[in-house]
Short mmCIF file of C-alpha atoms in Angstrom, two decimals:
data_model
loop_
_atom_site.label_atom_id
_atom_site.label_comp_id
_atom_site.label_asym_id
_atom_site.label_seq_id
_atom_site.Cartn_x
_atom_site.Cartn_y
_atom_site.Cartn_z
CA UNK A 1 0.00 0.00 0.00
CA UNK A 2 2.80 2.39 0.92
CA UNK A 3 4.51 1.61 -2.36
CA UNK A 4 1.35 2.37 -4.32
CA UNK A 5 0.93 5.66 -2.47
CA UNK A 6 4.56 6.55 -3.09
CA UNK A 7 4.12 5.82 -6.78
CA UNK A 8 0.98 7.98 -6.85
CA UNK A 9 2.78 10.87 -5.17
CA UNK A 10 5.69 10.53 -7.59
CA UNK A 11 3.27 10.61 -10.54
CA UNK A 12 1.59 13.80 -9.33
CA UNK A 13 4.97 15.39 -8.62
CA UNK A 14 6.11 14.51 -12.13
CA UNK A 15 2.96 16.12 -13.58
CA UNK A 16 3.40 19.32 -11.60
CA UNK A 17 7.17 19.47 -12.18
CA UNK A 18 6.29 20.15 -15.83
CA UNK A 19 2.82 21.70 -15.53
CA UNK A 20 3.66 24.49 -13.07
CA UNK A 21 6.68 25.92 -14.94
CA UNK A 22 4.74 25.47 -18.19
CA UNK A 23 1.80 27.45 -16.76
CA UNK A 24 4.10 30.26 -15.66
CA UNK A 25 5.83 30.17 -19.04
CA UNK A 26 2.49 30.30 -20.85
CA UNK A 27 1.30 33.21 -18.70
CA UNK A 28 4.47 35.03 -19.74
CA UNK A 29 3.64 34.17 -23.36
CA UNK A 30 0.08 35.46 -22.94
CA UNK A 31 1.48 38.79 -21.81
CA UNK A 32 2.53 39.48 -25.40
CA UNK A 33 -1.09 39.80 -26.51
CA UNK A 34 -2.41 41.14 -23.21
CA UNK A 35 0.15 43.94 -23.07
CA UNK A 36 -0.46 44.96 -26.69
CA UNK A 37 -4.24 45.17 -26.30
CA UNK A 38 -4.11 46.79 -22.84
CA UNK A 39 -1.60 49.50 -23.83
CA UNK A 40 -3.38 50.42 -27.06
CA UNK A 41 -6.69 50.40 -25.14
CA UNK A 42 -5.43 53.19 -22.89
CA UNK A 43 -5.60 55.53 -25.90
CA UNK A 44 -9.41 55.16 -25.86
CA UNK A 45 -9.63 54.77 -29.65
CA UNK A 46 -11.82 51.78 -30.64
CA UNK A 47 -10.47 51.74 -34.21
CA UNK A 48 -6.87 51.43 -32.97
CA UNK A 49 -7.77 48.62 -30.57
CA UNK A 50 -9.79 46.84 -33.26
CA UNK A 51 -6.88 47.28 -35.68
CA UNK A 52 -4.41 45.64 -33.30
CA UNK A 53 -6.88 42.80 -32.67
CA UNK A 54 -7.40 42.12 -36.38
CA UNK A 55 -3.72 42.52 -37.25
CA UNK A 56 -2.72 40.15 -34.45
CA UNK A 57 -5.28 37.58 -35.65
CA UNK A 58 -3.89 37.85 -39.18
CA UNK A 59 -0.34 37.22 -37.94
CA UNK A 60 -1.60 34.36 -35.78
CA UNK A 61 -3.21 32.79 -38.84
CA UNK A 62 0.05 33.22 -40.73
CA UNK A 63 2.33 31.73 -38.08
CA UNK A 64 0.42 29.50 -35.67
CA UNK A 65 -0.27 26.98 -38.46
CA UNK A 66 3.46 26.22 -38.13
CA UNK A 67 3.12 25.47 -34.42
CA UNK A 68 3.69 21.82 -35.36
CA UNK A 69 7.39 22.77 -35.27
CA UNK A 70 7.02 23.06 -31.49
CA UNK A 71 4.55 20.26 -30.72
CA UNK A 72 6.15 17.75 -33.08
CA UNK A 73 9.60 18.48 -31.66
CA UNK A 74 8.29 18.00 -28.11
CA UNK A 75 6.86 14.57 -28.96
CA UNK A 76 9.91 13.24 -30.82
CA UNK A 77 12.36 14.62 -28.26
CA UNK A 78 10.37 13.24 -25.31
CA UNK A 79 10.16 9.78 -26.86
CA UNK A 80 13.92 9.84 -27.52
CA UNK A 81 14.47 10.90 -23.91
CA UNK A 82 12.25 8.03 -22.75
CA UNK A 83 14.61 5.66 -24.57
CA UNK A 84 17.66 7.45 -23.14
CA UNK A 85 18.84 8.24 -26.68
CA UNK A 86 20.73 11.55 -26.77
CA UNK A 87 21.76 11.09 -30.39
CA UNK A 88 18.07 10.89 -31.41
CA UNK A 89 17.36 14.05 -29.39
CA UNK A 90 20.16 15.84 -31.24
CA UNK A 91 18.86 14.62 -34.59
CA UNK A 92 15.33 15.81 -33.70
CA UNK A 93 16.68 19.31 -33.04
CA UNK A 94 18.68 19.32 -36.28
CA UNK A 95 15.77 18.16 -38.46
CA UNK A 96 13.20 20.54 -36.95
CA UNK A 97 15.61 23.48 -37.20
CA UNK A 98 16.23 22.64 -40.83
CA UNK A 99 12.51 22.62 -41.57
CA UNK A 100 12.05 25.95 -39.75
CA UNK A 101 14.83 27.59 -41.73
CA UNK A 102 13.42 26.22 -44.98
CA UNK A 103 9.98 27.68 -44.20
CA UNK A 104 11.59 30.97 -43.14
CA UNK A 105 13.30 31.30 -46.54
CA UNK A 106 9.93 31.24 -48.28
CA UNK A 107 7.64 34.28 -48.50
CA UNK A 108 5.18 33.58 -45.68
CA UNK A 109 2.33 35.46 -47.34
CA UNK A 110 1.40 38.71 -49.02
CA UNK A 111 -0.61 40.75 -46.50
CA UNK A 112 -3.87 40.60 -48.42
CA UNK A 113 -5.68 38.36 -45.96
CA UNK A 114 -7.03 41.34 -44.04
CA UNK A 115 -9.69 41.65 -46.73
CA UNK A 116 -10.85 38.12 -45.87
CA UNK A 117 -11.16 39.21 -42.24
CA UNK A 118 -13.57 42.00 -43.25
CA UNK A 119 -11.10 44.81 -42.49
CA UNK A 120 -12.90 48.03 -43.38
CA UNK A 121 -12.49 51.75 -42.73
CA UNK A 122 -10.22 53.24 -40.06
CA UNK A 123 -9.46 50.00 -38.23
CA UNK A 124 -8.37 48.39 -41.52
CA UNK A 125 -5.61 50.99 -41.91
CA UNK A 126 -4.50 50.40 -38.33
CA UNK A 127 -4.43 46.65 -38.95
CA UNK A 128 -2.31 47.10 -42.10
CA UNK A 129 0.15 49.26 -40.16
CA UNK A 130 0.49 46.52 -37.55
CA UNK A 131 0.96 43.71 -40.08
CA UNK A 132 3.47 45.64 -42.24
CA UNK A 133 5.87 45.77 -39.24
CA UNK A 134 5.10 42.55 -37.39
CA UNK A 135 5.32 40.50 -40.60
CA UNK A 136 9.11 40.59 -40.56
CA UNK A 137 9.29 38.79 -37.23
CA UNK A 138 7.90 35.59 -38.81
CA UNK A 139 11.27 33.82 -39.30
CA UNK A 140 12.23 34.60 -35.70
CA UNK A 141 8.96 33.07 -34.46
CA UNK A 142 9.54 29.86 -36.45
CA UNK A 143 13.01 29.21 -35.04
CA UNK A 144 11.82 30.09 -31.51
CA UNK A 145 9.06 27.47 -31.82
CA UNK A 146 11.61 24.71 -32.53
CA UNK A 147 13.98 25.71 -29.74
CA UNK A 148 11.18 25.94 -27.17
CA UNK A 149 9.75 22.56 -28.25
CA UNK A 150 13.14 20.88 -27.95
CA UNK A 151 13.77 22.28 -24.47
CA UNK A 152 10.28 21.25 -23.26
CA UNK A 153 10.78 17.76 -24.68
CA UNK A 154 13.93 17.52 -22.54
CA UNK A 155 11.97 18.71 -19.46
CA UNK A 156 13.85 22.03 -19.39
CA UNK A 157 10.60 23.88 -18.75
CA UNK A 158 12.11 26.18 -16.13
CA UNK A 159 14.70 27.37 -18.60
CA UNK A 160 11.91 28.17 -21.07
CA UNK A 161 10.16 30.09 -18.28
CA UNK A 162 13.23 32.26 -17.72
CA UNK A 163 13.42 33.00 -21.45
CA UNK A 164 9.72 33.91 -21.68
CA UNK A 165 9.88 36.17 -18.64
CA UNK A 166 12.95 37.99 -19.99
CA UNK A 167 11.38 38.46 -23.43
CA UNK A 168 8.09 39.66 -21.96
CA UNK A 169 9.64 42.15 -19.58
CA UNK A 170 11.43 43.61 -22.57
CA UNK A 171 8.21 43.55 -24.59
CA UNK A 172 6.13 45.35 -21.96
CA UNK A 173 8.80 48.02 -21.45
CA UNK A 174 8.99 48.61 -25.21
CA UNK A 175 5.16 48.68 -25.49
CA UNK A 176 4.88 51.38 -22.83
CA UNK A 177 7.82 53.34 -24.26
CA UNK A 178 6.74 53.27 -27.90
CA UNK A 179 2.96 53.71 -27.44
CA UNK A 180 2.49 55.84 -24.32
CA UNK A 181 5.96 57.45 -24.31
CA UNK A 182 6.74 58.15 -27.98
CA UNK A 183 3.10 58.18 -29.15
CA UNK A 184 3.69 55.73 -32.00
CA UNK A 185 0.27 54.10 -31.53
CA UNK A 186 -0.32 50.85 -33.42
CA UNK A 187 3.14 51.03 -35.05
CA UNK A 188 4.66 51.10 -31.56
CA UNK A 189 2.81 47.93 -30.54
CA UNK A 190 4.02 46.07 -33.64
CA UNK A 191 7.61 47.29 -33.26
CA UNK A 192 7.72 46.21 -29.61
CA UNK A 193 6.52 42.72 -30.57
CA UNK A 194 9.06 42.42 -33.39
CA UNK A 195 12.01 43.44 -31.21
CA UNK A 196 10.95 41.18 -28.33
CA UNK A 197 10.87 38.16 -30.68
CA UNK A 198 14.48 38.95 -31.56
CA UNK A 199 15.41 39.18 -27.88
CA UNK A 200 13.70 35.84 -27.22
CA UNK A 201 15.65 34.13 -30.01
CA UNK A 202 18.98 35.46 -28.72
CA UNK A 203 18.31 34.16 -25.19
CA UNK A 204 16.99 30.79 -26.44
CA UNK A 205 20.10 30.19 -28.53
CA UNK A 206 22.22 30.82 -25.44
CA UNK A 207 20.18 28.37 -23.34
CA UNK A 208 20.09 25.60 -25.99
CA UNK A 209 23.84 25.91 -26.59
CA UNK A 210 24.45 24.81 -22.97
CA UNK A 211 22.63 21.48 -23.46
CA UNK A 212 24.89 18.49 -24.23
CA UNK A 213 22.94 17.19 -27.27
CA UNK A 214 23.02 20.67 -28.87
CA UNK A 215 26.65 20.22 -29.94
CA UNK A 216 25.72 16.80 -31.25
CA UNK A 217 22.86 18.40 -33.19
CA UNK A 218 25.29 20.58 -35.11
CA UNK A 219 27.27 17.51 -36.13
CA UNK A 220 24.08 15.57 -36.81
CA UNK A 221 22.96 18.24 -39.26
CA UNK A 222 25.83 17.26 -41.56
CA UNK A 223 25.28 13.50 -41.32
CA UNK A 224 23.41 11.77 -44.12
CA UNK A 225 21.69 9.46 -41.62
CA UNK A 226 19.93 12.44 -40.02
CA UNK A 227 18.13 13.13 -43.28
CA UNK A 228 17.39 9.55 -44.31
CA UNK A 229 13.99 8.72 -45.73
CA UNK A 230 12.68 6.90 -42.65
CA UNK A 231 13.64 9.67 -40.20
CA UNK A 232 12.29 12.45 -42.39
CA UNK A 233 9.17 10.38 -43.04
CA UNK A 234 8.44 10.16 -39.30
CA UNK A 235 9.02 13.89 -38.90
CA UNK A 236 6.82 14.90 -41.82
CA UNK A 237 4.09 12.39 -40.97
CA UNK A 238 3.72 13.91 -37.51
CA UNK A 239 4.14 17.46 -38.75
CA UNK A 240 1.74 17.00 -41.68
CA UNK A 241 -1.07 15.89 -39.38
CA UNK A 242 -0.28 18.58 -36.81
CA UNK A 243 -0.08 21.22 -39.54
CA UNK A 244 -3.51 20.34 -40.89
CA UNK A 245 -4.95 20.10 -37.38
CA UNK A 246 -3.52 23.51 -36.46
CA UNK A 247 -4.76 24.93 -39.77
CA UNK A 248 -8.32 23.96 -38.81
CA UNK A 249 -7.92 25.35 -35.28
CA UNK A 250 -6.57 28.62 -36.66
CA UNK A 251 -9.37 28.69 -39.22
CA UNK A 252 -11.93 28.49 -36.42
CA UNK A 253 -10.33 31.47 -34.66
CA UNK A 254 -10.06 33.48 -37.89
CA UNK A 255 -13.72 32.81 -38.69
CA UNK A 256 -14.51 34.17 -35.25
CA UNK A 257 -12.52 37.35 -35.96
CA UNK A 258 -14.10 37.66 -39.42
CA UNK A 259 -17.66 37.39 -38.14
CA UNK A 260 -16.87 39.74 -35.28
CA UNK A 261 -15.54 42.33 -37.74
CA UNK A 262 -18.91 42.28 -39.52
CA UNK A 263 -20.47 43.64 -36.34
CA UNK A 264 -18.21 46.72 -36.42
CA UNK A 265 -15.24 48.05 -34.40
CA UNK A 266 -17.02 47.96 -31.01
CA UNK A 267 -17.81 44.23 -31.15
CA UNK A 268 -14.43 43.47 -32.74
CA UNK A 269 -12.60 45.34 -29.95
CA UNK A 270 -14.76 43.61 -27.30
CA UNK A 271 -14.15 40.18 -28.82
CA UNK A 272 -10.44 40.95 -28.84
CA UNK A 273 -10.53 41.58 -25.09
CA UNK A 274 -12.59 38.44 -24.45
CA UNK A 275 -10.24 36.42 -26.64
CA UNK A 276 -7.33 37.57 -24.47
CA UNK A 277 -9.18 36.28 -21.39
CA UNK A 278 -9.81 32.99 -23.20
CA UNK A 279 -6.22 32.61 -24.41
CA UNK A 280 -4.85 33.48 -20.95
CA UNK A 281 -6.91 30.68 -19.38
CA UNK A 282 -6.08 28.28 -22.22
CA UNK A 283 -2.35 28.91 -21.87
CA UNK A 284 -2.51 28.41 -18.10
CA UNK A 285 -4.37 25.12 -18.49
CA UNK A 286 -2.03 24.09 -21.31
CA UNK A 287 0.45 23.34 -18.52
CA UNK A 288 -1.34 19.99 -18.22
CA UNK A 289 -1.11 19.56 -21.98
CA UNK A 290 2.66 20.07 -21.74
CA UNK A 291 2.86 17.45 -18.97
CA UNK A 292 0.81 15.04 -21.06
CA UNK A 293 3.01 15.54 -24.13
CA UNK A 294 6.24 14.82 -22.27
CA UNK A 295 5.14 12.16 -19.74
CA UNK A 296 2.85 10.25 -22.10
CA UNK A 297 5.56 10.43 -24.75
CA UNK A 298 8.04 8.91 -22.31
CA UNK A 299 5.54 6.20 -21.30
CA UNK A 300 4.96 5.26 -24.94
CA UNK A 301 8.71 5.34 -25.66
CA UNK A 302 9.30 3.07 -22.63
CA UNK A 303 6.33 0.78 -23.49
CA UNK A 304 4.87 1.36 -20.01
CA UNK A 305 1.10 0.93 -20.41
CA UNK A 306 0.30 1.01 -16.68
CA UNK A 307 2.02 4.37 -16.23
CA UNK A 308 0.31 5.69 -19.36
CA UNK A 309 -3.14 4.78 -18.01
CA UNK A 310 -2.43 6.34 -14.61
CA UNK A 311 -1.19 9.49 -16.29
CA UNK A 312 -4.41 9.88 -18.28
CA UNK A 313 -6.59 9.67 -15.15
CA UNK A 314 -4.40 12.00 -13.10
CA UNK A 315 -4.03 14.59 -15.88
CA UNK A 316 -7.78 14.74 -16.53
CA UNK A 317 -8.59 15.14 -12.83
CA UNK A 318 -5.98 17.87 -12.31
CA UNK A 319 -7.11 19.62 -15.48
CA UNK A 320 -10.80 19.68 -14.54
CA UNK A 321 -10.01 20.82 -11.01
CA UNK A 322 -7.79 23.64 -12.17
CA UNK A 323 -10.25 24.57 -14.93
CA UNK A 324 -12.93 25.02 -12.26
CA UNK A 325 -10.53 27.16 -10.26
CA UNK A 326 -9.81 29.47 -13.22
CA UNK A 327 -13.53 29.78 -14.00
CA UNK A 328 -14.14 30.67 -10.35
CA UNK A 329 -11.47 33.37 -10.53
CA UNK A 330 -13.10 34.81 -13.65
CA UNK A 331 -16.51 34.84 -11.93
CA UNK A 332 -15.03 36.92 -9.11
CA UNK A 333 -12.56 39.14 -10.95
CA UNK A 334 -13.30 38.80 -14.67
CA UNK A 335 -15.48 41.92 -15.02
CA UNK A 336 -13.02 44.48 -13.58
CA UNK A 337 -10.12 42.78 -15.37
CA UNK A 338 -11.89 42.93 -18.75
CA UNK A 339 -13.02 46.53 -18.14
CA UNK A 340 -9.40 47.64 -17.59
CA UNK A 341 -8.56 46.94 -21.25
CA UNK A 342 -10.28 50.06 -22.58
CA UNK A 343 -10.98 53.61 -21.52
CA UNK A 344 -13.89 53.81 -23.98
CA UNK A 345 -17.22 53.21 -22.15
CA UNK A 346 -18.90 51.69 -25.21
CA UNK A 347 -16.15 49.09 -25.68
CA UNK A 348 -16.29 48.23 -21.97
CA UNK A 349 -20.08 47.82 -21.99
CA UNK A 350 -19.96 45.60 -25.09
CA UNK A 351 -17.23 43.45 -23.55
CA UNK A 352 -19.17 42.89 -20.33
CA UNK A 353 -22.30 41.91 -22.28
CA UNK A 354 -20.50 38.85 -23.70
CA UNK A 355 -18.19 38.15 -20.74
CA UNK A 356 -19.98 34.97 -19.47
CA UNK A 357 -18.78 33.03 -22.52
CA UNK A 358 -15.12 33.69 -21.65
CA UNK A 359 -15.81 32.95 -17.97
CA UNK A 360 -17.00 29.36 -18.55
CA UNK A 361 -14.61 28.39 -21.36
CA UNK A 362 -11.75 27.35 -19.01
CA UNK A 363 -13.86 24.62 -17.40
CA UNK A 364 -15.47 23.58 -20.69
CA UNK A 365 -12.30 23.53 -22.77
CA UNK A 366 -9.70 22.00 -20.45
CA UNK A 367 -10.53 18.36 -21.27
CA UNK A 368 -9.71 18.93 -24.94
CA UNK A 369 -6.37 20.54 -23.99
CA UNK A 370 -5.36 17.52 -21.91
CA UNK A 371 -6.39 15.09 -24.64
CA UNK A 372 -4.37 17.13 -27.16
CA UNK A 373 -1.28 16.57 -25.01
CA UNK A 374 -1.95 12.84 -24.66
CA UNK A 375 -2.45 12.42 -28.42
CA UNK A 376 0.65 14.45 -29.33
CA UNK A 377 2.85 12.66 -26.78
CA UNK A 378 1.70 9.28 -28.08
CA UNK A 379 2.12 10.57 -31.69
CA UNK A 380 -1.51 9.74 -32.50
CA UNK A 381 -1.48 12.70 -34.82
CA UNK A 382 -3.71 11.23 -37.53
CA UNK A 383 -6.46 10.56 -34.97
CA UNK A 384 -5.95 14.08 -33.60
CA UNK A 385 -6.53 15.45 -37.09
CA UNK A 386 -9.67 13.34 -37.57
CA UNK A 387 -11.22 14.61 -34.33
CA UNK A 388 -10.35 18.19 -35.29
CA UNK A 389 -12.07 17.79 -38.67
CA UNK A 390 -15.22 16.55 -36.91
CA UNK A 391 -15.10 19.40 -34.38
CA UNK A 392 -14.51 22.04 -37.06
CA UNK A 393 -17.45 20.71 -39.07
CA UNK A 394 -19.63 20.99 -35.96
CA UNK A 395 -18.35 24.53 -35.37
CA UNK A 396 -19.04 25.65 -38.95
CA UNK A 397 -22.57 24.21 -38.93
CA UNK A 398 -23.45 25.85 -35.60
CA UNK A 399 -21.91 29.14 -36.77
CA UNK A 400 -24.14 29.05 -39.84
CA UNK A 401 -27.28 27.96 -37.94
CA UNK A 402 -26.82 30.49 -35.12
CA UNK A 403 -26.24 33.49 -37.39
CA UNK A 404 -29.43 35.17 -36.19
CA UNK A 405 -28.05 35.22 -32.62
CA UNK A 406 -25.30 37.65 -33.62
CA UNK A 407 -22.21 37.68 -31.44
CA UNK A 408 -23.81 35.31 -28.91
CA UNK A 409 -24.18 32.76 -31.73
CA UNK A 410 -20.50 33.20 -32.55
CA UNK A 411 -19.43 32.43 -28.97
CA UNK A 412 -21.90 29.52 -28.76
CA UNK A 413 -20.30 27.91 -31.83
CA UNK A 414 -16.81 28.49 -30.41
CA UNK A 415 -17.78 26.83 -27.12
CA UNK A 416 -19.32 23.78 -28.83
CA UNK A 417 -16.12 23.47 -30.87
CA UNK A 418 -14.18 22.52 -27.71
CA UNK A 419 -16.88 20.14 -26.50
CA UNK A 420 -16.88 18.33 -29.86
CA UNK A 421 -13.07 18.02 -29.79
CA UNK A 422 -13.01 16.43 -26.33
CA UNK A 423 -15.89 14.06 -27.16
CA UNK A 424 -14.18 12.77 -30.29
CA UNK A 425 -10.84 12.30 -28.53
CA UNK A 426 -12.43 10.42 -25.62
CA UNK A 427 -14.25 8.14 -28.07
CA UNK A 428 -11.10 7.12 -29.98
CA UNK A 429 -8.70 6.81 -27.04
CA UNK A 430 -9.40 3.17 -25.95
CA UNK A 431 -8.81 1.76 -29.44
CA UNK A 432 -5.64 3.81 -29.94
CA UNK A 433 -4.27 2.75 -26.56
CA UNK A 434 -4.79 -0.94 -27.36
CA UNK A 435 -3.14 -0.57 -30.76
CA UNK A 436 -0.12 1.22 -29.25
CA UNK A 437 0.65 -1.12 -26.38
CA UNK A 438 -0.49 -4.44 -27.82
CA UNK A 439 1.39 -4.08 -31.12
#
């Protein structure tokens, strides 16, 4: 009995050893968007705040579809760590970095997508100003995604936290200086974000260089075996599925921004504030997703089915408990927090009218976050894509059917999107688990 309890305690400690630093890291990451929207909101100009919101969504659509560089690297690195294979960890870093650099050499896009997002009038010009500056930080973002994923896969989550905190302190200082100090407005927000991405890359390179397999990665990059068909096939199989899955997720968020823009700058600005509350809670709860990616990846790599099963139960329980805690915090403090993002009374009133949707999303969405981590860690990426297709189809149908409900219909569809994702993942998990451990 004592042994079982000790094992249980060790399991929970292992979860929190990754989840807590990941939560703090993700909060630091969320400060990028929060600081931008809060600082520009102090100007009291709805068009400027709406412009930053739409420009940021455009850049998210451009870059977040490549987030597979991070999640795929986490999974492959964690599985290599589970086998105790440092050479495979080095090769994973070399391959993912090569893919990132290849993507970075290509033109990411021509900033015409703002028309798709219904950018019109004054806030369209503000959005174009934002994108024209922020666009050039794309290559920095891609390389940062690989380096962060590799460090997380090696359980160096605290190091990532230090990097995120340093980059965000710099970002907030630059935001305040450029927008409220120099009066650069939207251009100041974009410039601060661009420079902070550069700072983040510089610090990440320094941290990665201190890891033993990093030197091996440089040598691995010049070995033919690193780029053999089987190794690249595994990388691109995982990344292909994750790319398509992330494309659908990003599409859902862009459709939300597009439909919000149809309602005008007030609703668009309000939705931008509510989205920041949503993304803050999602990034906090993604700490359990990070734990699931690494620990489930190790369990699969070590062929330890019993540990894998115990991890699933513990991660879901911790996730639901913490999701309830975040929702409770939003019930108590969400209204004044949301109201602080604008000095315009009309924007504040519109935000508070739709606030309940953002309040309950942490509890509703957390199960899908945890399942995402389990699926990525186990490299069940094709199944992850299938469940995302089903959820996106549900989202699109509800969005169409609930059009008469206006912005409430938009948030209803977004909420059901997370419920559909979790339901599909729960349904497929038993079969996938049997196939993985009985093969």
